[in-house]
Each structure stands twice: as structure tokens, then as C-alpha cells.
Amino acid sequence: MSRLRIFNETQPQSPLSVHEDHADIASELAKVGVRFEQWEASQPIAPGASQDEVIAAYRADIDRLMAEEGYQSVDVISLKPDHPDRAALRQKFLSEHTHSEDEVRFFVAGAGQFTLHLGDKVYDVLCEQGDLIGVPDGTRHWFDMSEAPYFVAIRLFTNKDGWVANFTGEAIAERFPRMVPHTSTVAA
């Protein structure tokens, strides 16, 4: 189940509020300029589907978002718990960082946890199958895929070369809850 927990940046042990209803999550995130949507496939997606098949199933929403925001390219990334580089891939984005362009991810399957540091608040967003999150450029955040990652995600870019993590040097991410492994058996 998708979830948003909002914390004071100095109190990672107890959230100020918890939201599990998609409309509530979208409303709370919209207040701070973060996009959160639910998408549905226009056609069935078989486990092991190709990148082209996955993109085709969500083409209408992808095209809408590309037209609205000026994104120029789209791809699909997939990670499973048995990936030999899963620990290194997880570690890569666990520290607070920013990007010079929006970070837009749609979860076709599985889950991932985006944690956003906005002002004196921390917004911990567990995204699951059907969720799209759009983190605006320059937003301090980190991403966790758990020790046993499982997700298939569509990524939209303005410029793939511009999507580089610029680390803030802050240790805040180490104080907040990490993602627990996802237990879904849905595959794409």
C-alpha cells in the first residue's frame, strides 16, 4: 500500500502524520510542489515484457506528461532481489542529493521509497505499483529500494545526461527509516 509519512526533520522516530489514501497523498505532496498520480495500463503487461511493451501500455499518460512538462525521453528500469550489484545500486542514492532536472518515476511493478527534505519537514513516500512521483529539480531527497529490491519503473527525462546526483553532504538520510523489502509477487 502506498504511504506518505511526514516528519519534522529533527524527529525521525515519530511522524507528524501518516497518509495511505492516494488522494490524501497527492494533496499533501501537491502542497509542496511534488506530483503524485495513479496510472493504469491500457493493455495487459506480461511478466518479462520488453521496454517497448511496457511503454506502450502507458503511452497516453507518458505522452500527456511529456507534453505538459517538456520531457524528451523515456525508458524502463528493472531490478530484482537477486541482482548481483543490488547493494552498490542501493547505496548509490541513499544519501541526500539533488538533481538539475526533475526525477520522474512511475512504478509498473514493485516499490521504492522516495524521501524528500523540504524546509524543516521530511516527506517519506512509499511508491508502489501504479504510482507516479515527480520530484522537482533541486529538491533535496534520497531514494531507497531496500536490501532486496524489486521494481519495474518508467523514467522520464528532459536530458538523461543531466540526471546526475549532486550530494549535499548532509547526514540526514541516515537518521530516517529505510525501506523494508517489498513482498509483491507481481512481475513485469
mmCIF file of C-alpha atoms in Angstrom:
data_model
loop_
_atom_site.group_PDB
_atom_site.id
_atom_site.type_symbol
_atom_site.label_atom_id
_atom_site.label_comp_id
_atom_site.label_asym_id
_atom_site.label_seq_id
_atom_site.Cartn_x
_atom_site.Cartn_y
_atom_site.Cartn_z
ATOM 1 C CA MET A 1 0.000 0.000 0.000
ATOM 2 C CA SER A 2 1.317 3.433 -0.922
ATOM 3 C CA ARG A 3 2.123 5.616 2.055
ATOM 4 C CA LEU A 4 3.235 9.129 2.920
ATOM 5 C CA ARG A 5 4.760 9.874 6.302
ATOM 6 C CA ILE A 6 5.570 13.477 7.163
ATOM 7 C CA PHE A 7 8.215 14.091 9.814
ATOM 8 C CA ASN A 8 9.810 17.080 11.470
ATOM 9 C CA GLU A 9 13.424 16.938 10.269
ATOM 10 C CA THR A 10 14.651 16.630 13.871
ATOM 11 C CA GLN A 11 12.264 13.817 14.908
ATOM 12 C CA PRO A 12 12.694 10.759 12.656
ATOM 13 C CA GLN A 13 11.274 8.426 15.291
ATOM 14 C CA SER A 14 7.694 9.716 15.091
ATOM 15 C CA PRO A 15 5.833 11.039 12.062
ATOM 16 C CA LEU A 16 3.670 14.147 12.356
ATOM 17 C CA SER A 17 1.125 12.490 10.053
ATOM 18 C CA VAL A 18 0.645 9.324 8.006
ATOM 19 C CA HIS A 19 -1.428 9.149 4.804
ATOM 20 C CA GLU A 20 -2.400 5.963 2.951
ATOM 21 C CA ASP A 21 -5.233 7.212 0.753
ATOM 22 C CA HIS A 22 -3.959 8.118 -2.738
ATOM 23 C CA ALA A 23 -5.980 11.340 -2.894
ATOM 24 C CA ASP A 24 -4.622 12.430 0.507
ATOM 25 C CA ILE A 25 -1.052 11.596 -0.527
ATOM 26 C CA ALA A 26 -1.437 13.548 -3.779
ATOM 27 C CA SER A 27 -2.961 16.514 -1.948
ATOM 28 C CA GLU A 28 -0.235 16.688 0.703
ATOM 29 C CA LEU A 29 2.548 16.373 -1.878
ATOM 30 C CA ALA A 30 0.932 18.959 -4.199
ATOM 31 C CA LYS A 31 1.180 21.484 -1.340
ATOM 32 C CA VAL A 32 4.982 21.242 -1.638
ATOM 33 C CA GLY A 33 5.120 21.068 -5.442
ATOM 34 C CA VAL A 34 5.524 17.292 -5.825
ATOM 35 C CA ARG A 35 3.449 15.391 -8.393
ATOM 36 C CA PHE A 36 1.815 12.131 -7.289
ATOM 37 C CA GLU A 37 -0.529 10.288 -9.647
ATOM 38 C CA GLN A 38 -2.062 6.881 -10.221
ATOM 39 C CA TRP A 39 -1.810 5.346 -13.686
ATOM 40 C CA GLU A 40 -3.423 2.236 -15.147
ATOM 41 C CA ALA A 41 -2.165 0.222 -18.075
ATOM 42 C CA SER A 42 -4.195 0.446 -21.276
ATOM 43 C CA GLN A 43 -3.382 -3.206 -22.002
ATOM 44 C CA PRO A 44 -2.157 -6.218 -20.008
ATOM 45 C CA ILE A 45 1.583 -6.447 -19.331
ATOM 46 C CA ALA A 46 3.059 -9.929 -19.174
ATOM 47 C CA PRO A 47 5.921 -10.755 -16.792
ATOM 48 C CA GLY A 48 9.181 -10.160 -18.614
ATOM 49 C CA ALA A 49 7.599 -7.676 -21.049
ATOM 50 C CA SER A 50 10.020 -5.663 -23.154
ATOM 51 C CA GLN A 51 10.678 -1.977 -22.593
ATOM 52 C CA ASP A 52 8.611 -1.154 -25.700
ATOM 53 C CA GLU A 53 5.654 -3.230 -24.448
ATOM 54 C CA VAL A 54 5.741 -1.557 -21.017
ATOM 55 C CA ILE A 55 5.914 1.928 -22.531
ATOM 56 C CA ALA A 56 3.098 1.113 -24.984
ATOM 57 C CA ALA A 57 0.817 0.111 -22.089
ATOM 58 C CA TYR A 58 1.209 3.581 -20.545
ATOM 59 C CA ARG A 59 1.684 5.621 -23.746
ATOM 60 C CA ALA A 60 -1.265 8.008 -23.191
ATOM 61 C CA ASP A 61 -0.079 9.070 -19.714
ATOM 62 C CA ILE A 62 3.543 9.264 -20.856
ATOM 63 C CA ASP A 63 2.620 11.473 -23.821
ATOM 64 C CA ARG A 64 0.458 13.711 -21.597
ATOM 65 C CA LEU A 65 3.285 14.196 -19.103
ATOM 66 C CA MET A 66 5.870 14.774 -21.831
ATOM 67 C CA ALA A 67 3.636 17.472 -23.382
ATOM 68 C CA GLU A 68 2.904 19.121 -20.006
ATOM 69 C CA GLU A 69 6.471 19.153 -18.680
ATOM 70 C CA GLY A 70 8.700 19.013 -21.769
ATOM 71 C CA TYR A 71 10.318 15.665 -21.055
ATOM 72 C CA GLN A 72 12.247 14.432 -24.067
ATOM 73 C CA SER A 73 12.940 10.757 -23.412
ATOM 74 C CA VAL A 74 11.565 7.745 -21.587
ATOM 75 C CA ASP A 75 12.964 4.366 -20.603
ATOM 76 C CA VAL A 76 12.261 1.427 -18.297
ATOM 77 C CA ILE A 77 14.478 0.197 -15.482
ATOM 78 C CA SER A 78 14.042 -3.124 -13.713
ATOM 79 C CA LEU A 79 15.729 -4.525 -10.618
ATOM 80 C CA LYS A 80 15.194 -7.844 -8.840
ATOM 81 C CA PRO A 81 16.380 -9.085 -5.416
ATOM 82 C CA ASP A 82 18.948 -11.434 -6.987
ATOM 83 C CA HIS A 83 20.733 -8.696 -8.968
ATOM 84 C CA PRO A 84 24.476 -9.115 -8.259
ATOM 85 C CA ASP A 85 25.053 -5.347 -7.864
ATOM 86 C CA ARG A 86 21.932 -4.628 -5.785
ATOM 87 C CA ALA A 87 23.868 -3.417 -2.704
ATOM 88 C CA ALA A 88 26.002 -0.987 -4.722
ATOM 89 C CA LEU A 89 22.976 0.244 -6.677
ATOM 90 C CA ARG A 90 21.054 0.804 -3.441
ATOM 91 C CA GLN A 91 23.931 2.653 -1.802
ATOM 92 C CA LYS A 92 24.264 4.989 -4.782
ATOM 93 C CA PHE A 93 21.166 7.039 -3.864
ATOM 94 C CA LEU A 94 20.783 6.526 -0.079
ATOM 95 C CA SER A 95 22.404 9.873 0.792
ATOM 96 C CA GLU A 96 20.671 13.222 0.410
ATOM 97 C CA HIS A 97 21.175 14.694 -3.058
ATOM 98 C CA THR A 98 19.603 16.906 -5.714
ATOM 99 C CA HIS A 99 19.365 16.757 -9.499
ATOM 100 C CA SER A 100 19.440 19.529 -12.085
ATOM 101 C CA GLU A 101 16.230 18.150 -13.609
ATOM 102 C CA ASP A 102 13.024 16.561 -12.321
ATOM 103 C CA GLU A 103 13.163 12.963 -11.153
ATOM 104 C CA VAL A 104 10.038 11.290 -12.519
ATOM 105 C CA ARG A 105 9.333 7.631 -11.820
ATOM 106 C CA PHE A 106 6.271 5.506 -12.470
ATOM 107 C CA PHE A 107 6.160 2.117 -10.732
ATOM 108 C CA VAL A 108 4.868 -0.511 -13.146
ATOM 109 C CA ALA A 109 5.584 -3.190 -10.520
ATOM 110 C CA GLY A 110 7.237 -3.448 -7.124
ATOM 111 C CA ALA A 111 8.077 -0.481 -4.913
ATOM 112 C CA GLY A 112 10.593 2.191 -3.969
ATOM 113 C CA GLN A 113 10.835 4.787 -1.220
ATOM 114 C CA PHE A 114 11.487 8.455 -2.042
ATOM 115 C CA THR A 115 12.266 10.668 0.918
ATOM 116 C CA LEU A 116 12.133 14.419 0.337
ATOM 117 C CA HIS A 117 13.701 17.051 2.612
ATOM 118 C CA LEU A 118 11.670 20.224 2.187
ATOM 119 C CA GLY A 119 12.249 23.068 4.628
ATOM 120 C CA ASP A 120 12.091 21.642 8.145
ATOM 121 C CA LYS A 121 9.964 18.656 7.070
ATOM 122 C CA VAL A 122 10.786 15.222 5.663
ATOM 123 C CA TYR A 123 8.247 13.582 3.345
ATOM 124 C CA ASP A 124 8.727 9.815 3.184
ATOM 125 C CA VAL A 125 6.827 8.415 0.174
ATOM 126 C CA LEU A 126 6.493 4.666 -0.351
ATOM 127 C CA CYS A 127 5.572 4.287 -4.034
ATOM 128 C CA GLU A 128 4.084 1.030 -5.231
ATOM 129 C CA GLN A 129 2.635 -0.418 -8.419
ATOM 130 C CA GLY A 130 0.557 2.225 -10.206
ATOM 131 C CA ASP A 131 2.194 5.245 -8.512
ATOM 132 C CA LEU A 132 3.939 8.068 -10.314
ATOM 133 C CA ILE A 133 6.079 10.549 -8.409
ATOM 134 C CA GLY A 134 7.580 13.704 -9.873
ATOM 135 C CA VAL A 135 10.317 15.211 -7.697
ATOM 136 C CA PRO A 136 11.117 18.751 -8.912
ATOM 137 C CA ASP A 137 14.687 19.630 -9.861
ATOM 138 C CA GLY A 138 16.751 20.967 -6.975
ATOM 139 C CA THR A 139 14.711 19.078 -4.343
ATOM 140 C CA ARG A 140 16.843 17.538 -1.600
ATOM 141 C CA HIS A 141 15.938 13.853 -1.415
ATOM 142 C CA TRP A 142 17.157 10.260 -1.275
ATOM 143 C CA PHE A 143 15.860 7.001 -2.685
ATOM 144 C CA ASP A 144 15.775 3.554 -1.118
ATOM 145 C CA MET A 145 14.962 0.324 -2.918
ATOM 146 C CA SER A 146 15.539 -1.923 0.164
ATOM 147 C CA GLU A 147 18.099 -4.674 0.680
ATOM 148 C CA ALA A 148 16.054 -6.926 -1.618
ATOM 149 C CA PRO A 149 14.990 -4.530 -4.384
ATOM 150 C CA TYR A 150 12.121 -5.329 -6.677
ATOM 151 C CA PHE A 151 10.698 -2.821 -9.096
ATOM 152 C CA VAL A 152 9.998 -2.066 -12.717
ATOM 153 C CA ALA A 153 9.807 1.681 -13.307
ATOM 154 C CA ILE A 154 9.283 4.020 -16.214
ATOM 155 C CA ARG A 155 11.636 7.011 -16.092
ATOM 156 C CA LEU A 156 11.074 10.307 -17.909
ATOM 157 C CA PHE A 157 13.917 12.728 -18.629
ATOM 158 C CA THR A 158 14.479 16.169 -20.053
ATOM 159 C CA ASN A 159 18.100 15.182 -20.656
ATOM 160 C CA LYS A 160 19.478 11.820 -19.470
ATOM 161 C CA ASP A 161 22.979 13.310 -19.281
ATOM 162 C CA GLY A 162 21.687 15.964 -16.870
ATOM 163 C CA TRP A 163 20.393 13.396 -14.407
ATOM 164 C CA VAL A 164 23.366 13.344 -12.069
ATOM 165 C CA ALA A 165 23.197 13.163 -8.276
ATOM 166 C CA ASN A 166 24.667 16.231 -6.573
ATOM 167 C CA PHE A 167 25.214 15.166 -2.963
ATOM 168 C CA THR A 168 24.530 17.739 -0.239
ATOM 169 C CA GLY A 169 26.955 16.280 2.316
ATOM 170 C CA GLU A 170 24.176 16.265 4.937
ATOM 171 C CA ALA A 171 23.808 13.085 7.034
ATOM 172 C CA ILE A 172 20.031 13.448 7.482
ATOM 173 C CA ALA A 173 19.169 10.359 5.400
ATOM 174 C CA GLU A 174 20.980 8.132 7.882
ATOM 175 C CA ARG A 175 18.564 9.148 10.643
ATOM 176 C CA PHE A 176 15.313 8.283 8.873
ATOM 177 C CA PRO A 177 13.629 4.898 8.380
ATOM 178 C CA ARG A 178 14.799 2.767 5.479
ATOM 179 C CA MET A 179 12.563 0.770 3.203
ATOM 180 C CA VAL A 180 11.735 -2.781 4.197
ATOM 181 C CA PRO A 181 11.902 -5.364 1.398
ATOM 182 C CA HIS A 182 8.837 -5.441 -0.820
ATOM 183 C CA THR A 183 6.873 -8.677 -0.786
ATOM 184 C CA SER A 184 4.882 -8.319 -4.023
ATOM 185 C CA THR A 185 4.909 -11.195 -6.457
ATOM 186 C CA VAL A 186 3.750 -9.024 -9.356
ATOM 187 C CA ALA A 187 6.320 -9.051 -12.152
ATOM 188 C CA ALA A 188 6.723 -7.137 -15.375
#
